[in-house]
Amino acid sequence: EVFVWIGNSANVEEKKKALETAIAYVKTDTSGRKVEDTIFTTLKQGFEPPNFTGHFFAWNPAKWSGGQSYEELKKALVSGGGELTSSVTAELAKFAVSAKYTYAQLTGPSLPEGIDATQKEQYLLEDEFKARFGISRAEFNALPGWKKNNARKKAGLY
């Protein structure tokens, strides 16, 4: 089993890299372990189960929990609509550029989870992309960096 601990202050890129690193770790494991046969568990800061914290002798359970027990934390997370754990594959899928959003979603006060804020245009629905940029996504991707930045600014996606 491989645990991927995600801190509350981790940004999108750090979350994505943590998940990718866990997979790369297993792929390079010389014991013969395979990604397909390994259980990956993503843990959120403050919601660490005892089977994770038990690996750390000096773990201070009150540091992130505010003195609540694991059962109390679990109940609060689940009742708030959160997931206690999730698979690395499912979490990594959130970062896939294949996920598409409307212009309004990408320019709103908060971005959907997993969006790389430096490449918002890559998540734009195809018809809206063409309308905002006046060229296809392939043509945009072929532009030099400075032209992409100017186009992002003009489209309000910078």
GROMACS .gro file of N, CA and C in nm:
model
  474
    1GLU      N    1   0.085  -0.118   0.000
    1GLU     CA    2   0.000   0.000   0.000
    1GLU      C    3   0.089   0.124   0.000
    2VAL      N    4   0.048   0.224  -0.077
    2VAL     CA    5   0.120   0.350  -0.083
    2VAL      C    6   0.024   0.461  -0.043
    3PHE      N    7   0.064   0.539   0.057
    3PHE     CA    8  -0.016   0.653   0.101
    3PHE      C    9   0.036   0.778   0.033
    4VAL      N   10  -0.056   0.863  -0.013
    4VAL     CA   11  -0.019   0.993  -0.069
    4VAL      C   12  -0.086   1.097   0.019
    5TRP      N   13  -0.007   1.164   0.102
    5TRP     CA   14  -0.057   1.264   0.196
    5TRP      C   15  -0.060   1.399   0.127
    6ILE      N   16  -0.174   1.466   0.131
    6ILE     CA   17  -0.189   1.597   0.067
    6ILE      C   18  -0.216   1.701   0.174
    7GLY      N   19  -0.126   1.797   0.187
    7GLY     CA   20  -0.143   1.904   0.285
    7GLY      C   21  -0.249   2.004   0.243
    8ASN      N   22  -0.309   2.070   0.341
    8ASN     CA   23  -0.416   2.168   0.313
    8ASN      C   24  -0.369   2.283   0.226
    9SER      N   25  -0.243   2.319   0.237
    9SER     CA   26  -0.192   2.434   0.160
    9SER      C   27  -0.132   2.395   0.026
   10ALA      N   28  -0.139   2.268  -0.010
   10ALA     CA   29  -0.081   2.224  -0.137
   10ALA      C   30  -0.156   2.288  -0.254
   11ASN      N   31  -0.080   2.341  -0.350
   11ASN     CA   32  -0.144   2.399  -0.468
   11ASN      C   33  -0.171   2.288  -0.570
   12VAL      N   34  -0.236   2.324  -0.677
   12VAL     CA   35  -0.277   2.226  -0.778
   12VAL      C   36  -0.159   2.147  -0.832
   13GLU      N   37  -0.051   2.215  -0.862
   13GLU     CA   38   0.067   2.148  -0.919
   13GLU      C   39   0.128   2.052  -0.818
   14GLU      N   40   0.135   2.091  -0.690
   14GLU     CA   41   0.191   2.004  -0.587
   14GLU      C   42   0.105   1.878  -0.569
   15LYS      N   43  -0.027   1.895  -0.572
   15LYS     CA   44  -0.117   1.780  -0.559
   15LYS      C   45  -0.095   1.683  -0.675
   16LYS      N   46  -0.089   1.738  -0.796
   16LYS     CA   47  -0.070   1.654  -0.914
   16LYS      C   48   0.064   1.581  -0.908
   17LYS      N   49   0.170   1.652  -0.874
   17LYS     CA   50   0.303   1.591  -0.869
   17LYS      C   51   0.312   1.485  -0.760
   18ALA      N   52   0.243   1.503  -0.648
   18ALA     CA   53   0.244   1.403  -0.542
   18ALA      C   54   0.185   1.272  -0.594
   19LEU      N   55   0.077   1.282  -0.668
   19LEU     CA   56   0.012   1.163  -0.723
   19LEU      C   57   0.100   1.096  -0.828
   20GLU      N   58   0.158   1.177  -0.916
   20GLU     CA   59   0.247   1.123  -1.019
   20GLU      C   60   0.371   1.058  -0.957
   21THR      N   61   0.422   1.118  -0.849
   21THR     CA   62   0.540   1.064  -0.782
   21THR      C   63   0.511   0.929  -0.720
   22ALA      N   64   0.393   0.913  -0.663
   22ALA     CA   65   0.356   0.784  -0.603
   22ALA      C   66   0.356   0.674  -0.709
   23ILE      N   67   0.302   0.704  -0.825
   23ILE     CA   68   0.300   0.606  -0.933
   23ILE      C   69   0.442   0.576  -0.982
   24ALA      N   70   0.522   0.682  -0.999
   24ALA     CA   71   0.660   0.664  -1.044
   24ALA      C   72   0.741   0.582  -0.942
   25TYR      N   73   0.714   0.604  -0.815
   25TYR     CA   74   0.783   0.530  -0.708
   25TYR      C   75   0.759   0.381  -0.723
   26VAL      N   76   0.635   0.342  -0.744
   26VAL     CA   77   0.604   0.199  -0.758
   26VAL      C   78   0.662   0.144  -0.887
   27LYS      N   79   0.658   0.222  -0.995
   27LYS     CA   80   0.713   0.174  -1.123
   27LYS      C   81   0.863   0.146  -1.114
   28THR      N   82   0.933   0.218  -1.028
   28THR     CA   83   1.078   0.200  -1.017
   28THR      C   84   1.117   0.109  -0.901
   29ASP      N   85   1.020   0.055  -0.831
   29ASP     CA   86   1.045  -0.034  -0.719
   29ASP      C   87   1.110  -0.163  -0.770
   30THR      N   88   1.225  -0.199  -0.716
   30THR     CA   89   1.299  -0.316  -0.763
   30THR      C   90   1.245  -0.448  -0.709
   31SER      N   91   1.144  -0.441  -0.622
   31SER     CA   92   1.090  -0.565  -0.565
   31SER      C   93   0.996  -0.637  -0.661
   32GLY      N   94   0.965  -0.574  -0.774
   32GLY     CA   95   0.876  -0.637  -0.870
   32GLY      C   96   0.731  -0.597  -0.855
   33ARG      N   97   0.703  -0.510  -0.760
   33ARG     CA   98   0.566  -0.462  -0.739
   33ARG      C   99   0.521  -0.387  -0.864
   34LYS      N  100   0.393  -0.399  -0.898
   34LYS     CA  101   0.338  -0.332  -1.016
   34LYS      C  102   0.230  -0.233  -0.974
   35VAL      N  103   0.213  -0.128  -1.053
   35VAL     CA  104   0.113  -0.026  -1.025
   35VAL      C  105  -0.026  -0.089  -1.017
   36GLU      N  106  -0.054  -0.183  -1.107
   36GLU     CA  107  -0.186  -0.246  -1.113
   36GLU      C  108  -0.217  -0.326  -0.987
   37ASP      N  109  -0.114  -0.374  -0.918
   37ASP     CA  110  -0.133  -0.458  -0.800
   37ASP      C  111  -0.115  -0.382  -0.669
   38THR      N  112  -0.095  -0.251  -0.675
   38THR     CA  113  -0.067  -0.172  -0.557
   38THR      C  114  -0.187  -0.087  -0.520
   39ILE      N  115  -0.216  -0.081  -0.392
   39ILE     CA  116  -0.324   0.004  -0.342
   39ILE      C  117  -0.264   0.140  -0.312
   40PHE      N  118  -0.318   0.243  -0.376
   40PHE     CA  119  -0.277   0.381  -0.352
   40PHE      C  120  -0.390   0.448  -0.275
   41THR      N  121  -0.357   0.516  -0.167
   41THR     CA  122  -0.458   0.585  -0.088
   41THR      C  123  -0.417   0.730  -0.071
   42THR      N  124  -0.506   0.821  -0.111
   42THR     CA  125  -0.482   0.964  -0.094
   42THR      C  126  -0.542   1.007   0.038
   43LEU      N  127  -0.463   1.074   0.119
   43LEU     CA  128  -0.508   1.120   0.250
   43LEU      C  129  -0.500   1.271   0.257
   44LYS      N  130  -0.601   1.332   0.315
   44LYS     CA  131  -0.604   1.476   0.332
   44LYS      C  132  -0.552   1.512   0.470
   45GLN      N  133  -0.478   1.622   0.478
   45GLN     CA  134  -0.423   1.669   0.604
   45GLN      C  135  -0.534   1.684   0.707
   46GLY      N  136  -0.509   1.629   0.825
   46GLY     CA  137  -0.606   1.639   0.933
   46GLY      C  138  -0.703   1.524   0.937
   47PHE      N  139  -0.701   1.437   0.835
   47PHE     CA  140  -0.793   1.323   0.830
   47PHE      C  141  -0.717   1.191   0.814
   48GLU      N  142  -0.602   1.183   0.879
   48GLU     CA  143  -0.517   1.065   0.867
   48GLU      C  144  -0.570   0.952   0.955
   49PRO      N  145  -0.591   0.835   0.897
   49PRO     CA  146  -0.638   0.721   0.976
   49PRO      C  147  -0.525   0.660   1.058
   50PRO      N  148  -0.560   0.584   1.161
   50PRO     CA  149  -0.456   0.522   1.245
   50PRO      C  150  -0.362   0.429   1.169
   51ASN      N  151  -0.410   0.363   1.062
   51ASN     CA  152  -0.319   0.274   0.988
   51ASN      C  153  -0.212   0.353   0.911
   52PHE      N  154  -0.228   0.484   0.900
   52PHE     CA  155  -0.125   0.571   0.842
   52PHE      C  156  -0.037   0.628   0.953
   53THR      N  157  -0.100   0.689   1.053
   53THR     CA  158  -0.023   0.755   1.159
   53THR      C  159   0.059   0.656   1.241
   54GLY      N  160   0.016   0.530   1.244
   54GLY     CA  161   0.090   0.429   1.318
   54GLY      C  162   0.231   0.406   1.267
   55HIS      N  163   0.261   0.450   1.144
   55HIS     CA  164   0.395   0.436   1.087
   55HIS      C  165   0.492   0.544   1.139
   56PHE      N  166   0.438   0.642   1.210
   56PHE     CA  167   0.518   0.755   1.255
   56PHE      C  168   0.514   0.763   1.407
   57PHE      N  169   0.621   0.721   1.470
   57PHE     CA  170   0.626   0.715   1.616
   57PHE      C  171   0.595   0.850   1.681
   58ALA      N  172   0.645   0.957   1.624
   58ALA     CA  173   0.628   1.089   1.686
   58ALA      C  174   0.507   1.165   1.633
   59TRP      N  175   0.413   1.097   1.567
   59TRP     CA  176   0.296   1.165   1.511
   59TRP      C  177   0.217   1.230   1.623
   60ASN      N  178   0.183   1.355   1.605
   60ASN     CA  179   0.103   1.429   1.703
   60ASN      C  180  -0.038   1.442   1.647
   61PRO      N  181  -0.131   1.361   1.693
   61PRO     CA  182  -0.265   1.362   1.635
   61PRO      C  183  -0.341   1.493   1.658
   62ALA      N  184  -0.302   1.571   1.756
   62ALA     CA  185  -0.372   1.697   1.783
   62ALA      C  186  -0.321   1.813   1.697
   63LYS      N  187  -0.209   1.793   1.627
   63LYS     CA  188  -0.149   1.903   1.550
   63LYS      C  189  -0.245   1.959   1.446
   64TRP      N  190  -0.314   1.873   1.370
   64TRP     CA  191  -0.404   1.919   1.265
   64TRP      C  192  -0.551   1.902   1.302
   65SER      N  193  -0.579   1.825   1.404
   65SER     CA  194  -0.717   1.788   1.432
   65SER      C  195  -0.789   1.879   1.529
   66GLY      N  196  -0.717   1.969   1.593
   66GLY     CA  197  -0.780   2.055   1.693
   66GLY      C  198  -0.831   1.975   1.812
   67GLY      N  199  -0.769   1.860   1.839
   67GLY     CA  200  -0.806   1.779   1.953
   67GLY      C  201  -0.919   1.681   1.927
   68GLN      N  202  -0.975   1.681   1.805
   68GLN     CA  203  -1.082   1.587   1.774
   68GLN      C  204  -1.025   1.448   1.748
   69SER      N  205  -1.104   1.346   1.779
   69SER     CA  206  -1.061   1.210   1.751
   69SER      C  207  -1.074   1.184   1.601
   70TYR      N  208  -1.012   1.074   1.556
   70TYR     CA  209  -1.023   1.038   1.415
   70TYR      C  210  -1.168   1.014   1.376
   71GLU      N  211  -1.243   0.947   1.463
   71GLU     CA  212  -1.384   0.920   1.434
   71GLU      C  213  -1.464   1.049   1.421
   72GLU      N  214  -1.435   1.148   1.504
   72GLU     CA  215  -1.504   1.278   1.496
   72GLU      C  216  -1.468   1.350   1.366
   73LEU      N  217  -1.340   1.345   1.330
   73LEU     CA  218  -1.296   1.407   1.206
   73LEU      C  219  -1.360   1.340   1.085
   74LYS      N  220  -1.364   1.208   1.087
   74LYS     CA  221  -1.422   1.131   0.978
   74LYS      C  222  -1.569   1.167   0.961
   75LYS      N  223  -1.642   1.173   1.070
   75LYS     CA  224  -1.785   1.207   1.067
   75LYS      C  225  -1.805   1.348   1.009
   76ALA      N  226  -1.723   1.444   1.051
   76ALA     CA  227  -1.735   1.581   1.002
   76ALA      C  228  -1.705   1.590   0.852
   77LEU      N  229  -1.604   1.519   0.807
   77LEU     CA  230  -1.567   1.521   0.666
   77LEU      C  231  -1.677   1.461   0.580
   78VAL      N  232  -1.725   1.345   0.617
   78VAL     CA  233  -1.827   1.275   0.539
   78VAL      C  234  -1.959   1.351   0.540
   79SER      N  235  -1.997   1.407   0.655
   79SER     CA  236  -2.123   1.482   0.662
   79SER      C  237  -2.116   1.611   0.581
   80GLY      N  238  -1.996   1.661   0.559
   80GLY     CA  239  -1.978   1.780   0.477
   80GLY      C  240  -1.966   1.750   0.329
   81GLY      N  241  -1.986   1.623   0.291
   81GLY     CA  242  -1.979   1.585   0.150
   81GLY      C  243  -1.841   1.548   0.102
   82GLY      N  244  -1.743   1.544   0.192
   82GLY     CA  245  -1.607   1.510   0.152
   82GLY      C  246  -1.584   1.361   0.146
   83GLU      N  247  -1.473   1.324   0.084
   83GLU     CA  248  -1.432   1.184   0.076
   83GLU      C  249  -1.322   1.160   0.177
   84LEU      N  250  -1.332   1.050   0.246
   84LEU     CA  251  -1.231   1.016   0.345
   84LEU      C  252  -1.099   0.981   0.277
   85THR      N  253  -1.106   0.895   0.179
   85THR     CA  254  -0.989   0.860   0.099
   85THR      C  255  -1.035   0.851  -0.046
   86SER      N  256  -0.941   0.853  -0.135
   86SER     CA  257  -0.973   0.836  -0.277
   86SER      C  258  -0.855   0.771  -0.344
   87SER      N  259  -0.880   0.714  -0.460
   87SER     CA  260  -0.771   0.646  -0.530
   87SER      C  261  -0.684   0.748  -0.601
   88VAL      N  262  -0.559   0.715  -0.615
   88VAL     CA  263  -0.465   0.804  -0.685
   88VAL      C  264  -0.509   0.822  -0.830
   89THR      N  265  -0.557   0.717  -0.891
   89THR     CA  266  -0.601   0.725  -1.030
   89THR      C  267  -0.717   0.823  -1.044
   90ALA      N  268  -0.814   0.816  -0.952
   90ALA     CA  269  -0.929   0.907  -0.956
   90ALA      C  270  -0.884   1.051  -0.933
   91GLU      N  271  -0.794   1.071  -0.839
   91GLU     CA  272  -0.745   1.207  -0.811
   91GLU      C  273  -0.665   1.261  -0.929
   92LEU      N  274  -0.583   1.177  -0.991
   92LEU     CA  275  -0.503   1.219  -1.106
   92LEU      C  276  -0.592   1.256  -1.223
   93ALA      N  277  -0.705   1.188  -1.238
   93ALA     CA  278  -0.798   1.216  -1.347
   93ALA      C  279  -0.852   1.359  -1.338
   94LYS      N  280  -0.857   1.414  -1.217
   94LYS     CA  281  -0.905   1.552  -1.199
   94LYS      C  282  -0.812   1.652  -1.267
   95PHE      N  283  -0.687   1.613  -1.288
   95PHE     CA  284  -0.589   1.703  -1.348
   95PHE      C  285  -0.579   1.686  -1.499
   96ALA      N  286  -0.654   1.593  -1.554
   96ALA     CA  287  -0.648   1.568  -1.698
   96ALA      C  288  -0.702   1.688  -1.774
   97VAL      N  289  -0.630   1.728  -1.877
   97VAL     CA  290  -0.674   1.841  -1.958
   97VAL      C  291  -0.795   1.801  -2.041
   98SER      N  292  -0.830   1.673  -2.040
   98SER     CA  293  -0.948   1.629  -2.113
   98SER      C  294  -1.076   1.682  -2.050
   99ALA      N  295  -1.070   1.722  -1.923
   99ALA     CA  296  -1.186   1.783  -1.858
   99ALA      C  297  -1.206   1.922  -1.918
  100LYS      N  298  -1.327   1.952  -1.960
  100LYS     CA  299  -1.357   2.081  -2.025
  100LYS      C  300  -1.461   2.157  -1.945
  101TYR      N  301  -1.448   2.291  -1.945
  101TYR     CA  302  -1.534   2.378  -1.868
  101TYR      C  303  -1.576   2.498  -1.953
  102THR      N  304  -1.681   2.565  -1.908
  102THR     CA  305  -1.728   2.685  -1.977
  102THR      C  306  -1.635   2.802  -1.945
  103TYR      N  307  -1.645   2.904  -2.024
  103TYR     CA  308  -1.566   3.026  -2.000
  103TYR      C  309  -1.601   3.084  -1.864
  104ALA      N  310  -1.729   3.082  -1.830
  104ALA     CA  311  -1.773   3.136  -1.700
  104ALA      C  312  -1.709   3.061  -1.584
  105GLN      N  313  -1.700   2.929  -1.595
  105GLN     CA  314  -1.637   2.850  -1.489
  105GLN      C  315  -1.489   2.881  -1.476
  106LEU      N  316  -1.423   2.908  -1.588
  106LEU     CA  317  -1.279   2.933  -1.587
  106LEU      C  318  -1.242   3.076  -1.550
  107THR      N  319  -1.340   3.164  -1.550
  107THR     CA  320  -1.313   3.304  -1.515
  107THR      C  321  -1.384   3.344  -1.386
  108GLY      N  322  -1.450   3.248  -1.323
  108GLY     CA  323  -1.522   3.275  -1.198
  108GLY      C  324  -1.427   3.299  -1.082
  109PRO      N  325  -1.484   3.325  -0.966
  109PRO     CA  326  -1.402   3.356  -0.847
  109PRO      C  327  -1.315   3.240  -0.801
  110SER      N  328  -1.358   3.116  -0.826
  110SER     CA  329  -1.274   3.001  -0.790
  110SER      C  330  -1.277   2.900  -0.904
  111LEU      N  331  -1.161   2.849  -0.935
  111LEU     CA  332  -1.148   2.752  -1.045
  111LEU      C  333  -1.192   2.613  -1.000
  112PRO      N  334  -1.243   2.533  -1.092
  112PRO     CA  335  -1.272   2.393  -1.059
  112PRO      C  336  -1.143   2.323  -1.013
  113GLU      N  337  -1.156   2.224  -0.927
  113GLU     CA  338  -1.039   2.154  -0.874
  113GLU      C  339  -0.959   2.089  -0.986
  114GLY      N  340  -0.826   2.101  -0.976
  114GLY     CA  341  -0.737   2.037  -1.072
  114GLY      C  342  -0.697   2.123  -1.190
  115ILE      N  343  -0.750   2.243  -1.200
  115ILE     CA  344  -0.720   2.331  -1.312
  115ILE      C  345  -0.583   2.395  -1.293
  116ASP      N  346  -0.500   2.390  -1.395
  116ASP     CA  347  -0.372   2.460  -1.395
  116ASP      C  348  -0.403   2.602  -1.438
  117ALA      N  349  -0.396   2.697  -1.345
  117ALA     CA  350  -0.435   2.835  -1.371
  117ALA      C  351  -0.352   2.901  -1.480
  118THR      N  352  -0.236   2.846  -1.510
  118THR     CA  353  -0.152   2.905  -1.615
  118THR      C  354  -0.191   2.857  -1.754
  119GLN      N  355  -0.284   2.761  -1.761
  119GLN     CA  356  -0.326   2.706  -1.890
  119GLN      C  357  -0.479   2.690  -1.895
  120LYS      N  358  -0.549   2.788  -1.845
  120LYS     CA  359  -0.696   2.779  -1.841
  120LYS      C  360  -0.757   2.750  -1.977
  121GLU      N  361  -0.697   2.805  -2.081
  121GLU     CA  362  -0.754   2.787  -2.216
  121GLU      C  363  -0.760   2.640  -2.258
  122GLN      N  364  -0.671   2.559  -2.204
  122GLN     CA  365  -0.670   2.417  -2.241
  122GLN      C  366  -0.791   2.342  -2.187
  123TYR      N  367  -0.860   2.400  -2.090
  123TYR     CA  368  -0.978   2.338  -2.029
  123TYR      C  369  -1.108   2.396  -2.088
  124LEU      N  370  -1.097   2.490  -2.177
  124LEU     CA  371  -1.213   2.557  -2.235
  124LEU      C  372  -1.284   2.465  -2.335
  125LEU      N  373  -1.417   2.466  -2.330
  125LEU     CA  374  -1.495   2.387  -2.427
  125LEU      C  375  -1.455   2.427  -2.568
  126GLU      N  376  -1.457   2.331  -2.659
  126GLU     CA  377  -1.406   2.352  -2.795
  126GLU      C  378  -1.472   2.470  -2.866
  127ASP      N  379  -1.605   2.478  -2.864
  127ASP     CA  380  -1.674   2.587  -2.934
  127ASP      C  381  -1.642   2.723  -2.872
  128GLU      N  382  -1.629   2.727  -2.739
  128GLU     CA  383  -1.594   2.853  -2.673
  128GLU      C  384  -1.449   2.890  -2.700
  129PHE      N  385  -1.363   2.791  -2.713
  129PHE     CA  386  -1.222   2.817  -2.744
  129PHE      C  387  -1.213   2.891  -2.877
  130LYS      N  388  -1.279   2.836  -2.976
  130LYS     CA  389  -1.277   2.895  -3.112
  130LYS      C  390  -1.336   3.036  -3.109
  131ALA      N  391  -1.444   3.055  -3.034
  131ALA     CA  392  -1.510   3.186  -3.026
  131ALA      C  393  -1.420   3.288  -2.956
  132ARG      N  394  -1.352   3.248  -2.851
  132ARG     CA  395  -1.268   3.341  -2.773
  132ARG      C  396  -1.135   3.374  -2.841
  133PHE      N  397  -1.076   3.273  -2.906
  133PHE     CA  398  -0.943   3.291  -2.962
  133PHE      C  399  -0.943   3.311  -3.114
  134GLY      N  400  -1.050   3.273  -3.180
  134GLY     CA  401  -1.059   3.290  -3.324
  134GLY      C  402  -0.973   3.192  -3.404
  135ILE      N  403  -0.913   3.097  -3.336
  135ILE     CA  404  -0.832   2.993  -3.402
  135ILE      C  405  -0.859   2.861  -3.330
  136SER      N  406  -0.816   2.752  -3.391
  136SER     CA  407  -0.835   2.621  -3.327
  136SER      C  408  -0.735   2.604  -3.213
  137ARG      N  409  -0.762   2.508  -3.129
  137ARG     CA  410  -0.671   2.477  -3.018
  137ARG      C  411  -0.533   2.436  -3.071
  138ALA      N  412  -0.531   2.358  -3.178
  138ALA     CA  413  -0.404   2.314  -3.237
  138ALA      C  414  -0.323   2.433  -3.288
  139GLU      N  415  -0.392   2.528  -3.351
  139GLU     CA  416  -0.323   2.648  -3.400
  139GLU      C  417  -0.270   2.729  -3.282
  140PHE      N  418  -0.350   2.740  -3.177
  140PHE     CA  419  -0.307   2.814  -3.058
  140PHE      C  420  -0.183   2.749  -2.997
  141ASN      N  421  -0.186   2.616  -2.984
  141ASN     CA  422  -0.074   2.544  -2.922
  141ASN      C  423   0.055   2.555  -3.003
  142ALA      N  424   0.043   2.585  -3.131
  142ALA     CA  425   0.162   2.600  -3.216
  142ALA      C  426   0.222   2.740  -3.207
  143LEU      N  427   0.152   2.833  -3.144
  143LEU     CA  428   0.202   2.971  -3.132
  143LEU      C  429   0.320   2.978  -3.037
  144PRO      N  430   0.409   3.078  -3.057
  144PRO     CA  431   0.517   3.099  -2.960
  144PRO      C  432   0.457   3.147  -2.826
  145GLY      N  433   0.528   3.125  -2.720
  145GLY     CA  434   0.480   3.158  -2.585
  145GLY      C  435   0.429   3.299  -2.568
  146TRP      N  436   0.499   3.397  -2.621
  146TRP     CA  437   0.457   3.536  -2.603
  146TRP      C  438   0.324   3.563  -2.672
  147LYS      N  439   0.300   3.499  -2.787
  147LYS     CA  440   0.172   3.518  -2.856
  147LYS      C  441   0.059   3.449  -2.779
  148LYS      N  442   0.089   3.333  -2.720
  148LYS     CA  443  -0.012   3.265  -2.638
  148LYS      C  444  -0.050   3.353  -2.519
  149ASN      N  445   0.050   3.412  -2.454
  149ASN     CA  446   0.022   3.498  -2.339
  149ASN      C  447  -0.063   3.618  -2.378
  150ASN      N  448  -0.031   3.681  -2.492
  150ASN     CA  449  -0.111   3.794  -2.539
  150ASN      C  450  -0.254   3.752  -2.569
  151ALA      N  451  -0.270   3.636  -2.631
  151ALA     CA  452  -0.404   3.586  -2.663
  151ALA      C  453  -0.481   3.553  -2.534
  152ARG      N  454  -0.414   3.496  -2.435
  152ARG     CA  455  -0.479   3.466  -2.306
  152ARG      C  456  -0.527   3.595  -2.240
  153LYS      N  457  -0.443   3.698  -2.243
  153LYS     CA  458  -0.480   3.827  -2.183
  153LYS      C  459  -0.602   3.885  -2.254
  154LYS      N  460  -0.599   3.884  -2.385
  154LYS     CA  461  -0.710   3.938  -2.465
  154LYS      C  462  -0.839   3.861  -2.439
  155ALA      N  463  -0.829   3.731  -2.417
  155ALA     CA  464  -0.946   3.647  -2.393
  155ALA      C  465  -0.990   3.649  -2.246
  156GLY      N  466  -0.912   3.714  -2.161
  156GLY     CA  467  -0.948   3.718  -2.018
  156GLY      C  468  -0.917   3.590  -1.944
  157LEU      N  469  -0.822   3.515  -1.994
  157LEU     CA  470  -0.785   3.387  -1.932
  157LEU      C  471  -0.641   3.386  -1.882
  158TYR      N  472  -0.585   3.501  -1.855
  158TYR     CA  473  -0.446   3.510  -1.811
  158TYR      C  474  -0.439   3.506  -1.661
   0.00000   0.00000   0.00000
